[in-house]
mmCIF file of C-alpha atoms and ligand atoms in Angstrom:
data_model
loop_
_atom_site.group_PDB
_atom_site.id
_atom_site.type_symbol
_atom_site.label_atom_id
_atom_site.label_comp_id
_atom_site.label_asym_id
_atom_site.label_seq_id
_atom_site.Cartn_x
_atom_site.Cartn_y
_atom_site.Cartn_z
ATOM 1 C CA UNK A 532 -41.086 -41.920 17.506
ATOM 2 C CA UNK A 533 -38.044 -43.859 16.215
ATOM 3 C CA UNK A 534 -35.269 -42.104 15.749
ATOM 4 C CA UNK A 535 -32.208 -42.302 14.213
ATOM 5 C CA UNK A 536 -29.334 -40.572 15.093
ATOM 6 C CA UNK A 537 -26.618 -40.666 13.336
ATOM 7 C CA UNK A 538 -22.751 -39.768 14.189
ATOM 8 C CA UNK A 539 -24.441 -40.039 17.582
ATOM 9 C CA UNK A 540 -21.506 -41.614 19.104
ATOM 10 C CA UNK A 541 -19.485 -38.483 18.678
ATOM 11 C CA UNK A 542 -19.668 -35.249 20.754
ATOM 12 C CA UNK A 543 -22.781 -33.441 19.705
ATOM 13 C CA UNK A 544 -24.614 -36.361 18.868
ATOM 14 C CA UNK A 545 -23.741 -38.176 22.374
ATOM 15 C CA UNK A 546 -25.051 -35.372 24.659
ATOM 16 C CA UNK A 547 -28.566 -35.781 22.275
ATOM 17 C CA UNK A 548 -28.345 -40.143 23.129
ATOM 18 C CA UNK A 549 -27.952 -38.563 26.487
ATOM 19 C CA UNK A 550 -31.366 -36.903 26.995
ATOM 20 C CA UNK A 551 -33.363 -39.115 24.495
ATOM 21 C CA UNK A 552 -32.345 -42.111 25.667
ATOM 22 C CA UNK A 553 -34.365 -41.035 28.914
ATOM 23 C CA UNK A 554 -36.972 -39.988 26.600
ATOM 24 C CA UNK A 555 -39.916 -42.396 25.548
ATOM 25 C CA UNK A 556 -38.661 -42.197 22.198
ATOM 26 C CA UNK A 557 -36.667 -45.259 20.398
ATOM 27 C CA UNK A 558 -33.259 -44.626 19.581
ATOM 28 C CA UNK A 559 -30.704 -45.950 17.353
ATOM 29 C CA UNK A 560 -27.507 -44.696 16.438
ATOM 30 C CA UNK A 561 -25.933 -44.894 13.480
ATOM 31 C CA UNK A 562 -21.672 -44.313 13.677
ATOM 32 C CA UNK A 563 -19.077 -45.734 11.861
ATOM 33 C CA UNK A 564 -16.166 -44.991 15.248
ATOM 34 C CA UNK A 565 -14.351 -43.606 13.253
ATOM 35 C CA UNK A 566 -14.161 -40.602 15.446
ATOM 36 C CA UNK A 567 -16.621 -41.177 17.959
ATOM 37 C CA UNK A 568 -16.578 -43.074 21.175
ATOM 38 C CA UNK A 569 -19.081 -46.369 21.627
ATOM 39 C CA UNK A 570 -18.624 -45.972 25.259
ATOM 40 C CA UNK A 571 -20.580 -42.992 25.421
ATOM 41 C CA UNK A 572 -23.925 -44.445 23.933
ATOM 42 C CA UNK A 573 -25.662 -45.546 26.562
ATOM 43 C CA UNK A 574 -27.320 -48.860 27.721
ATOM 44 C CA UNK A 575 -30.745 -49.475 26.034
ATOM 45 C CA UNK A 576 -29.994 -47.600 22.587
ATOM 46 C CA UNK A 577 -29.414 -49.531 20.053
ATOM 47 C CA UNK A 578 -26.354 -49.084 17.875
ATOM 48 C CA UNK A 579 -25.831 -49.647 13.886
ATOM 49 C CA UNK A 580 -21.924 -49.830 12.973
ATOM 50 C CA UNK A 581 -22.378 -48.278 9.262
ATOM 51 C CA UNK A 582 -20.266 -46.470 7.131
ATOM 52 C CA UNK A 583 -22.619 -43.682 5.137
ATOM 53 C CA UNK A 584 -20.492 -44.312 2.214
ATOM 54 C CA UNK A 585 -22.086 -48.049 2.414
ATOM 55 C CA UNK A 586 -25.252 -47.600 0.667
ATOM 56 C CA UNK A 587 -26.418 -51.720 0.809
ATOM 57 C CA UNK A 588 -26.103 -51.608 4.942
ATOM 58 C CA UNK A 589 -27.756 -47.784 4.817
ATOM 59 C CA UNK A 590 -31.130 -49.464 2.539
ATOM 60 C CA UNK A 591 -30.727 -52.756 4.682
ATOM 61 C CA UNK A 592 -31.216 -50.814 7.812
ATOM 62 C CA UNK A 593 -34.046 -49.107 7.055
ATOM 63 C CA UNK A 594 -35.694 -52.462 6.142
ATOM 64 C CA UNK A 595 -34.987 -53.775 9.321
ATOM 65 C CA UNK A 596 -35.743 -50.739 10.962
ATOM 66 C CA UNK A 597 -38.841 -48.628 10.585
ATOM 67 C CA UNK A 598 -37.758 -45.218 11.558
ATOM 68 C CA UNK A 599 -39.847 -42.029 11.610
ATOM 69 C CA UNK A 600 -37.339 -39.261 11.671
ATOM 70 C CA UNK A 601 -33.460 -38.499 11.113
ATOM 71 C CA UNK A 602 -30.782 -36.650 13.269
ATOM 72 C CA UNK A 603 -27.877 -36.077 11.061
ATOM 73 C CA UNK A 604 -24.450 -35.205 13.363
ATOM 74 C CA UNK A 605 -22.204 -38.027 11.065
ATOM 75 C CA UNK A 606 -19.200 -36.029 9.489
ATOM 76 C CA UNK A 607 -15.670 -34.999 9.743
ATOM 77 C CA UNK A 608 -15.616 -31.110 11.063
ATOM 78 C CA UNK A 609 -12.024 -30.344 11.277
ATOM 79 C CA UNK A 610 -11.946 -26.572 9.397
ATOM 80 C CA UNK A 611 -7.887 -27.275 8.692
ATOM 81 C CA UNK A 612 -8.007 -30.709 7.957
ATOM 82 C CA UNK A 613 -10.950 -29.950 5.385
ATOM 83 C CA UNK A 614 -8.231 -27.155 3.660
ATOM 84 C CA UNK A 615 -5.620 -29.814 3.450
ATOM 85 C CA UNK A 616 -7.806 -32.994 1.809
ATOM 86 C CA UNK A 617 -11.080 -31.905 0.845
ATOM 87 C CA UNK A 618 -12.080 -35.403 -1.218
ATOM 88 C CA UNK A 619 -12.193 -36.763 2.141
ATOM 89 C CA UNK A 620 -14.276 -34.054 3.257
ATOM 90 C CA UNK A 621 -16.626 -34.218 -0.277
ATOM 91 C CA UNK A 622 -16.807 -37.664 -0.214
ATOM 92 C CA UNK A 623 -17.517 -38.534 3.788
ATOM 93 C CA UNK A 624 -19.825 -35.602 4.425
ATOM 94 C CA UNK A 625 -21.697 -34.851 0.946
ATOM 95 C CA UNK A 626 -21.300 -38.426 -0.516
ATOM 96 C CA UNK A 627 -22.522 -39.838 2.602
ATOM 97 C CA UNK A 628 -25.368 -37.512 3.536
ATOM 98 C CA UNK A 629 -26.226 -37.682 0.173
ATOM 99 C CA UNK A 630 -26.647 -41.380 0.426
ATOM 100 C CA UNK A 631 -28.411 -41.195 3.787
ATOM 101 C CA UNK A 632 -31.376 -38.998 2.610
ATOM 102 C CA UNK A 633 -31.689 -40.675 -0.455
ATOM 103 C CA UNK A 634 -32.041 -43.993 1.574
ATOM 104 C CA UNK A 635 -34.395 -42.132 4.058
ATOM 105 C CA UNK A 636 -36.422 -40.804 1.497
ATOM 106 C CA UNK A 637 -36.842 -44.259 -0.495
ATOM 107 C CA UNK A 638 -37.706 -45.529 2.816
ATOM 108 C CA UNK A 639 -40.618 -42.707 3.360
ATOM 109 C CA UNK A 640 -38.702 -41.309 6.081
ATOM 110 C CA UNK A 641 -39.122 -37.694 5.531
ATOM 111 C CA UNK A 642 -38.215 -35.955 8.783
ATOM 112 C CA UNK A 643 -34.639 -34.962 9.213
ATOM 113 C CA UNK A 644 -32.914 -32.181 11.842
ATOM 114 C CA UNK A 645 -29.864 -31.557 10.172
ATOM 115 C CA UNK A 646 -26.060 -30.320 12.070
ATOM 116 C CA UNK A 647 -25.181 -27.228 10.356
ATOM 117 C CA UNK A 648 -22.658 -24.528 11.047
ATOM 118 C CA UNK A 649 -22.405 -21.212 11.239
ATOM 119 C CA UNK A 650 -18.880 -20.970 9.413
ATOM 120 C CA UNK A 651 -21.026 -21.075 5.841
ATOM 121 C CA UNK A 652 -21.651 -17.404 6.724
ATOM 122 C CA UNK A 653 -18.123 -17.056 6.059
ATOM 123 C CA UNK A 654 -17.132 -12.756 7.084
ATOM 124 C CA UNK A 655 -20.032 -11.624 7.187
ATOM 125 C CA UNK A 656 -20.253 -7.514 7.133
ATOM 126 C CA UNK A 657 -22.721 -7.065 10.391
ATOM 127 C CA UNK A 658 -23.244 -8.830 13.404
ATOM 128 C CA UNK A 659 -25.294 -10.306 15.060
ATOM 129 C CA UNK A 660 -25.461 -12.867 11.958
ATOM 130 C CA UNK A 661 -28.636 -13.603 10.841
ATOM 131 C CA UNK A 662 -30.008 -16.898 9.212
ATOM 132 C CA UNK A 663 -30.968 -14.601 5.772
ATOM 133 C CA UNK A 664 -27.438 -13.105 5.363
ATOM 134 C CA UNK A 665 -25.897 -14.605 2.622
ATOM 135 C CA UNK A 666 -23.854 -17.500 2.472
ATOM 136 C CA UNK A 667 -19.763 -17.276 1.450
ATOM 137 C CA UNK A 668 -18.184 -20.590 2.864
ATOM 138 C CA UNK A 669 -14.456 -20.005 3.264
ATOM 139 C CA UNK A 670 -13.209 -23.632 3.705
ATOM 140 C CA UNK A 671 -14.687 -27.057 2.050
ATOM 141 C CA UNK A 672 -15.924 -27.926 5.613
ATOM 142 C CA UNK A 673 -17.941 -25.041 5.373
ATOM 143 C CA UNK A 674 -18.977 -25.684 1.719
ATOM 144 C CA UNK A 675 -19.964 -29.720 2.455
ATOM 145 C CA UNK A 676 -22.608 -28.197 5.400
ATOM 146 C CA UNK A 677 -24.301 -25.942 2.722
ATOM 147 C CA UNK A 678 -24.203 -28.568 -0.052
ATOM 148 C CA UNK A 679 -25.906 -30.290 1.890
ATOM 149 C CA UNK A 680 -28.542 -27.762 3.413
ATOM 150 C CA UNK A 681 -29.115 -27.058 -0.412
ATOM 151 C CA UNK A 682 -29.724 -31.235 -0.931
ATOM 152 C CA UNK A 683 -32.249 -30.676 1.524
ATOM 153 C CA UNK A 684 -34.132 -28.180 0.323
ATOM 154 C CA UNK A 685 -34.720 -29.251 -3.156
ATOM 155 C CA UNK A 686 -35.831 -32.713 -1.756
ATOM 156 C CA UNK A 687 -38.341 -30.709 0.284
ATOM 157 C CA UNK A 688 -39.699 -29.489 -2.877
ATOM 158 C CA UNK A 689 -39.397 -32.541 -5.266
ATOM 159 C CA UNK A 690 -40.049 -35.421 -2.376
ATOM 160 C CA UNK A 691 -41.447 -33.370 0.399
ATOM 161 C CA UNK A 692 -38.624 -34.354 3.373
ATOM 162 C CA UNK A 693 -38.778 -31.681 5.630
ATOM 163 C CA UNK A 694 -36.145 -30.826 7.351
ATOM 164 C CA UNK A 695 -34.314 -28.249 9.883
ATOM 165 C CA UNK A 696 -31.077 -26.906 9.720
ATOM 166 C CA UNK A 697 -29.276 -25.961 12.472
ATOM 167 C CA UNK A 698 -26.544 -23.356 12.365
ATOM 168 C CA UNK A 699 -24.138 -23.992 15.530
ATOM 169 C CA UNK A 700 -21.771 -21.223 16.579
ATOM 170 C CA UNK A 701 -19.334 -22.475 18.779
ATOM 171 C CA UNK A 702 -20.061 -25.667 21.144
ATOM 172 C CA UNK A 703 -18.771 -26.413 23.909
ATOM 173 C CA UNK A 704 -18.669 -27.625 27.612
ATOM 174 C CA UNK A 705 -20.286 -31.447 28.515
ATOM 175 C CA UNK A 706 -22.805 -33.236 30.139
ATOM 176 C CA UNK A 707 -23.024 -31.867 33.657
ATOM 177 C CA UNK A 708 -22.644 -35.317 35.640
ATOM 178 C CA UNK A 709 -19.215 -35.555 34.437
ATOM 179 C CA UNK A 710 -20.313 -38.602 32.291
ATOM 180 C CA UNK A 711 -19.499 -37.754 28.622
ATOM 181 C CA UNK A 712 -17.890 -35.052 26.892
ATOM 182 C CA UNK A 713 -15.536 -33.725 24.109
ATOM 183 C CA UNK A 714 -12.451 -36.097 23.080
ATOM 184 C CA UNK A 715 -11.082 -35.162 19.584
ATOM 185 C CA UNK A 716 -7.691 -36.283 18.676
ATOM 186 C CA UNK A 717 -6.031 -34.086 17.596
ATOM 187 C CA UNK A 718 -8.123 -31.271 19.931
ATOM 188 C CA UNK A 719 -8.836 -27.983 17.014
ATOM 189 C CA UNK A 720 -11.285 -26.391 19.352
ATOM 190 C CA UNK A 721 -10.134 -23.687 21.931
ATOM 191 C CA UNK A 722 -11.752 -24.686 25.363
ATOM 192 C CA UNK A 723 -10.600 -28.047 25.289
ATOM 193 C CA UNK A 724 -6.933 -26.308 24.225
ATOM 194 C CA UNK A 725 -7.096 -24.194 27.080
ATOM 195 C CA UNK A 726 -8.138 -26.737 29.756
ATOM 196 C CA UNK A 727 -5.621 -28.793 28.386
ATOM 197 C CA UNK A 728 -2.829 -26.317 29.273
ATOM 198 C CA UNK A 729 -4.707 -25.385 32.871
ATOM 199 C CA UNK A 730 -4.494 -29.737 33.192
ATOM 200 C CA UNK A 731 -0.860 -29.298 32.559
ATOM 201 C CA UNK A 732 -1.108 -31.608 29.492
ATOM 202 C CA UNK A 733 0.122 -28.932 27.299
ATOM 203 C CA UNK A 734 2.765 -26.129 27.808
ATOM 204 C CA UNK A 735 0.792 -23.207 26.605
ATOM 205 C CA UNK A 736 -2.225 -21.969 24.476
ATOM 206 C CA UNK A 737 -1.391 -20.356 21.471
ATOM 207 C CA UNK A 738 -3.215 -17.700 20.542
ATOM 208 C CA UNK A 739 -3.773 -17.035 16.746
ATOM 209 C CA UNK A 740 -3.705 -13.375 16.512
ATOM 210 C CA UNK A 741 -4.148 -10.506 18.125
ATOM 211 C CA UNK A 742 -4.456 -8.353 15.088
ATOM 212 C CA UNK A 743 -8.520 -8.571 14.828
ATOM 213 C CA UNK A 744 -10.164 -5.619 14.749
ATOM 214 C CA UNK A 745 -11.854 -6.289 18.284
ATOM 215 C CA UNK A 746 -11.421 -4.402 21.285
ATOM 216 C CA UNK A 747 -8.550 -6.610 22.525
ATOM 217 C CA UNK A 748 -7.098 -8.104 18.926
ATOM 218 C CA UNK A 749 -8.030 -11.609 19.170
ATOM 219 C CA UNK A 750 -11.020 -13.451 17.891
ATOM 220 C CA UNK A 751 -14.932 -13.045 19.421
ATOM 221 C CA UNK A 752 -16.966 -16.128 18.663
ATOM 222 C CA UNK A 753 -20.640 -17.712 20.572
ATOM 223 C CA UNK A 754 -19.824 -20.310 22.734
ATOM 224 C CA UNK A 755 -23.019 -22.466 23.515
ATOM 225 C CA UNK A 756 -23.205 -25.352 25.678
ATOM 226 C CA UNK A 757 -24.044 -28.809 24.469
ATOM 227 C CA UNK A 758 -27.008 -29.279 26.440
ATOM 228 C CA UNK A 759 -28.279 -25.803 24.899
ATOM 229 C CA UNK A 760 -27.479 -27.650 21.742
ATOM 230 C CA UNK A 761 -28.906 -31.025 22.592
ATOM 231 C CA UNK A 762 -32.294 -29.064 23.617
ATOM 232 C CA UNK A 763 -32.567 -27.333 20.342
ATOM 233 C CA UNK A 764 -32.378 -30.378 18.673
ATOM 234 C CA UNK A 765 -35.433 -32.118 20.500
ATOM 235 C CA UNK A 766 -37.260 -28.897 19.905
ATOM 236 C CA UNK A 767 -36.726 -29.009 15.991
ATOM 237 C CA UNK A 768 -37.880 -32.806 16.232
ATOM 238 C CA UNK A 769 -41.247 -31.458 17.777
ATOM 239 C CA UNK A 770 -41.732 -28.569 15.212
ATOM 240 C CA UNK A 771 -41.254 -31.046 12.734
ATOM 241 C CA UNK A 772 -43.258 -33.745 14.375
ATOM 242 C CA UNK A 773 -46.085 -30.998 14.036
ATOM 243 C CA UNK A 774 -46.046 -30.514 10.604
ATOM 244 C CA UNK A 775 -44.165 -27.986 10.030
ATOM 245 C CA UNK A 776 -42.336 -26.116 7.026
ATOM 246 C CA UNK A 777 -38.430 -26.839 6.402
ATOM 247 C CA UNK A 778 -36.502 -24.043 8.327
ATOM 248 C CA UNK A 779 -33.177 -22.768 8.901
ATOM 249 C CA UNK A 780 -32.313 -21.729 12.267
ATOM 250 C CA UNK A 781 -29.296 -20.296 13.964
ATOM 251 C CA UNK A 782 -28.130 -21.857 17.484
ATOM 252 C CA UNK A 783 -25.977 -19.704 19.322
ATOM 253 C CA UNK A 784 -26.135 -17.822 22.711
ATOM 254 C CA UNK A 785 -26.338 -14.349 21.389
ATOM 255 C CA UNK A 786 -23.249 -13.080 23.303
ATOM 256 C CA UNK A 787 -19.371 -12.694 21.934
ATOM 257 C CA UNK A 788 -16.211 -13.634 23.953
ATOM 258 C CA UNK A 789 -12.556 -12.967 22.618
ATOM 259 C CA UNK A 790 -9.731 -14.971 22.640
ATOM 260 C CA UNK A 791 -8.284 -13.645 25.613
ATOM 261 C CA UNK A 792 -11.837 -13.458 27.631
ATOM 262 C CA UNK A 793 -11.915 -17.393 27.257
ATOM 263 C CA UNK A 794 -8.721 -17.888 28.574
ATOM 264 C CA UNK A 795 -8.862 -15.648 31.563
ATOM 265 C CA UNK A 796 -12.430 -16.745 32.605
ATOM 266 C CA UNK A 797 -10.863 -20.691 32.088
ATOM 267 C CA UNK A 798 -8.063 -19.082 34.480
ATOM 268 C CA UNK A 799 -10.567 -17.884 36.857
ATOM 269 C CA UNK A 800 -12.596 -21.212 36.783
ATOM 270 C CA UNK A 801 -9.399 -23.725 36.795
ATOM 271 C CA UNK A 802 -7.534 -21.746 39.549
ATOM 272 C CA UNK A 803 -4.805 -22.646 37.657
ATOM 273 C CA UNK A 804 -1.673 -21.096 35.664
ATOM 274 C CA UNK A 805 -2.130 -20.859 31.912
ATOM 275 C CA UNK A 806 0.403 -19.612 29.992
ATOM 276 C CA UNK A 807 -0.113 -18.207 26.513
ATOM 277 C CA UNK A 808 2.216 -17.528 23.611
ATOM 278 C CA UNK A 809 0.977 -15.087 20.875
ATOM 279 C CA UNK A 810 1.062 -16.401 17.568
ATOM 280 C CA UNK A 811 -0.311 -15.255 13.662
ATOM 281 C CA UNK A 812 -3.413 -15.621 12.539
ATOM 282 C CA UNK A 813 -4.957 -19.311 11.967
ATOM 283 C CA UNK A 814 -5.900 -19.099 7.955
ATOM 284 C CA UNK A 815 -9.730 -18.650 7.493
ATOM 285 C CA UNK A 816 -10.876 -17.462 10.739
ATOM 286 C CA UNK A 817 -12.834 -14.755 10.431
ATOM 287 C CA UNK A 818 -12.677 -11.863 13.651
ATOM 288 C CA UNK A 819 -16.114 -11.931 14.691
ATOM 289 C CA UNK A 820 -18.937 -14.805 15.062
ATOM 290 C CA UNK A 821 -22.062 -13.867 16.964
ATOM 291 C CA UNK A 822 -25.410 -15.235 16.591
ATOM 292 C CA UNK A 823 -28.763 -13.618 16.178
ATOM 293 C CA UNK A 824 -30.685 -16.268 17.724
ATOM 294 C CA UNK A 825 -34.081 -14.155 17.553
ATOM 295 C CA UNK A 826 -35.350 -16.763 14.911
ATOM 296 C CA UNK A 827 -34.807 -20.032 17.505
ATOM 297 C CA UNK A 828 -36.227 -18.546 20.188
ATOM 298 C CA UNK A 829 -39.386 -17.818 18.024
ATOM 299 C CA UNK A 830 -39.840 -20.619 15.772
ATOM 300 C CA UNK A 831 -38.333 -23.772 18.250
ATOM 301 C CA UNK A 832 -39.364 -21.631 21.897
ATOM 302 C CA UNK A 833 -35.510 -22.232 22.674
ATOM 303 C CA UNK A 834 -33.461 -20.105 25.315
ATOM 304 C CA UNK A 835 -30.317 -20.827 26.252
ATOM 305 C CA UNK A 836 -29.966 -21.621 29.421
ATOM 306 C CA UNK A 837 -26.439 -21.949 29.969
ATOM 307 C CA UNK A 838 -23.516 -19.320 29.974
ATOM 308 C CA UNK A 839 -20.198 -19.039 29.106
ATOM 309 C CA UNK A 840 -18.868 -19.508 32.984
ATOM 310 C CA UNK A 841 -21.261 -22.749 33.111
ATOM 311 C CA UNK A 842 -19.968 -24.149 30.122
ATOM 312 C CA UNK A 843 -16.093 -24.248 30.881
ATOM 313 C CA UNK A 844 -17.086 -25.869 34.554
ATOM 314 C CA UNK A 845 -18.623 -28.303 32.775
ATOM 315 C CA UNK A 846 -15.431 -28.852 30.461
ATOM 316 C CA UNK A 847 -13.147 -28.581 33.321
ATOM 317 C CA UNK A 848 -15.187 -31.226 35.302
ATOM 318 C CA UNK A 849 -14.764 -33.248 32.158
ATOM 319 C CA UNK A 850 -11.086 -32.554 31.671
ATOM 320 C CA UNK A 851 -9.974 -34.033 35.610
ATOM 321 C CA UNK A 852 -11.782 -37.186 34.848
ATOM 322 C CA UNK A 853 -12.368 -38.188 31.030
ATOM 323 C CA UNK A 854 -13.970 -41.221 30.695
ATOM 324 C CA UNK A 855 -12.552 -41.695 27.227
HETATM 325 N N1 UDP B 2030 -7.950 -20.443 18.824
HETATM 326 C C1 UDP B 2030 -6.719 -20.021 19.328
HETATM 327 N N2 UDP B 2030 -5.843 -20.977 19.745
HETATM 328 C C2 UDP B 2030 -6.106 -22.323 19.671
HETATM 329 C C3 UDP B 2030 -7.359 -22.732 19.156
HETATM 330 C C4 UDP B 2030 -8.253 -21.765 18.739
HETATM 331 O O1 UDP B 2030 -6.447 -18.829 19.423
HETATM 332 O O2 UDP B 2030 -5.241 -23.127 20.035
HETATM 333 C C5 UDP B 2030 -8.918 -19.433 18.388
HETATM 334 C C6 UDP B 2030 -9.325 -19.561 16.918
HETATM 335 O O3 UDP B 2030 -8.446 -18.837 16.107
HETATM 336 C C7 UDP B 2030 -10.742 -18.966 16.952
HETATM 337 C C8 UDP B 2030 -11.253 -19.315 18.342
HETATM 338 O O4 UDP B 2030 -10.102 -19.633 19.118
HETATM 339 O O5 UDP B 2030 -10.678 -17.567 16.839
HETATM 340 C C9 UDP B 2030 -12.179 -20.519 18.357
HETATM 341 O O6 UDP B 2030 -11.565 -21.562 17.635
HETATM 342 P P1 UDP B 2030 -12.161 -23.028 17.576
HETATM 343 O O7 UDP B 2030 -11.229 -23.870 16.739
HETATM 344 O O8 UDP B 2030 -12.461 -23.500 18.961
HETATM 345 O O9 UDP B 2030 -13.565 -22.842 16.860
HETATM 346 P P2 UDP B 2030 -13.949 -22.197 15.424
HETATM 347 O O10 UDP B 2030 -14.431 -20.812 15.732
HETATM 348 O O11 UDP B 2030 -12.761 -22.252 14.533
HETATM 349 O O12 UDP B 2030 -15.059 -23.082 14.966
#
């Protein structure tokens, strides 16, 4: 197949290049850099500079380019930033997947794996979360991933584009070899945070409250490794590759650690001294995010196979030596 992955020069979508670029599949990317990193797509892929707000280059490139099926990781997925100026988030990650599928499906390209996230589930009232409990985004972030899972499915029904949509929990961790892995500036995401205070490149962690009704006050969310990710992905690909209906499917590992678990098992990995400061709450987080990933393993045959330990080595190994 050709495929085209777009936003594949940032984190998720670089630890997909990773594995499919060894795969016999064709791969281009699609990124505009504006967060992601052109050093981590590798030799042999080719690479589109394009802005998804540009819809002349987006119908240009699929004249040039026959592709067969779309990976969608292009958008901005800060939660806070999103709170603060959501026009950038409407127009960059609804506006622009908006005019990606419509390009696609002028084209005839009518496969498409789609990056969700589970924080469209907003607080939910049970855990583990499952991929029918109803949707309450809290944040425009949030709101821009369901607009868009909504896009999709009424262009299943009017064009037939078929698509899956994956819910992430939390990812995390990086390509095992040490080769790529997760550079956002500024860093919102709480591994990263921690190894950054273990590195000695911050002063402390903050922790954003310990008022949460969980057993030790702070916040229980999935962490999942990349490569679990990355996996999933190729998996959806091959369901839809076979035919398949549209789907919705949850990717997380299933299991819960607080706060304060993270941060001692990063403590445990690193060796090192991290010292944390208790602060409030961060706004919009809800206490508890846990997967029910019942419906993955059934539908796409997925299993994680990493856990939590696993993925922090591999985002400490990252952290010593970042190649960008
Ligand atoms: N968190 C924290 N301190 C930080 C960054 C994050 O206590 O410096 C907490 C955050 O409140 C949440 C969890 O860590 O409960 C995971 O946050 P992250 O931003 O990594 O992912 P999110 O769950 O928001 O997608």
């Amino acid at each position: 197949m050709n495929i085209l992955v777009t936003g594949g020069a940032g984190y998720i979508g670089s630890h997909l290049v990773k594995i499919l670029s060894k795969s016999p599949h064709s791969i281009t990317v699609l990124d505009n850099l504006s967060r992601g990193h052109i050093e981590s797509v590798p030799p042999g892929v080719g690479f589109e500079k394009i802005n998804l707000l540009d819809k002349i280059a987006l119908a240009d490139l699929f004249t040039r380019k026959k592709i067969d099926a779309i990976i969608h990781f292009a958008a901005f997925a800060y939660v806070g930033e999103s709170v603060e100026n959501p026009g950038l988030y409407y127009e960059n990650n609804v506006v622009g997947s908006y005019n990606l599928i419509e390009a696609a499906r002028t084209a005839g390209v009518l496969k498409f794996v789609f990056s969700s996230t589970c924080s469209l589930y907003g607080n939910p009232e049970q855990m583990p979360i499952r991929e029918d409990f109803k949707t309450g985004p809290l944040n425009p972030y949030a709101w821009t991933k369901l607009i868009i899972e909504q896009v999709l499915r009424d262009y299943d029904t009017a064009y037939g584009v078929k698509s899956v949509c994956l819910r992430y929990f939390n990812a995390a961790g990086a390509s095992f070899d040490g080769d790529i892995g997760e550079s956002h500036d500024p860093e919102p995401h709480l591994i990263p945070i921690i190894l950054d205070a273990a590195f000695g490149k911050r002063e402390f962690v903050s922790v954003f409250g310990t008022d949460y009704p969980t057993p030790d006050g702070t916040c229980i969310r999935d962490y999942i490794h990349i490569l679990d990710l990355a996996d999933a992905h190729i998996r959806a690909l091959n369901y839809l590759e076979e035919g398949r209906e549209s789907n919705i499917i949850n990717l997380g590992t299933g299991e819960g650690n607080s706060v304060m678990d993270v941060i001692e098992k990063c403590r445990k990995i690193t060796g090192r001294n991290i010292n944390v400061k208790i602060g409030p709450r961060r706004a919009g987080d809800p206490a508890i995010l846990v997967a029910d990933n019942r419906k993955a393993k059934e539908v796409l045959g997925w299993e994680p196979k990493y856990n939590i330990e696993q993925t922090i080595e591999s985002a400490w190994k990252w952290r010593l030596n970042p190649k960008y």
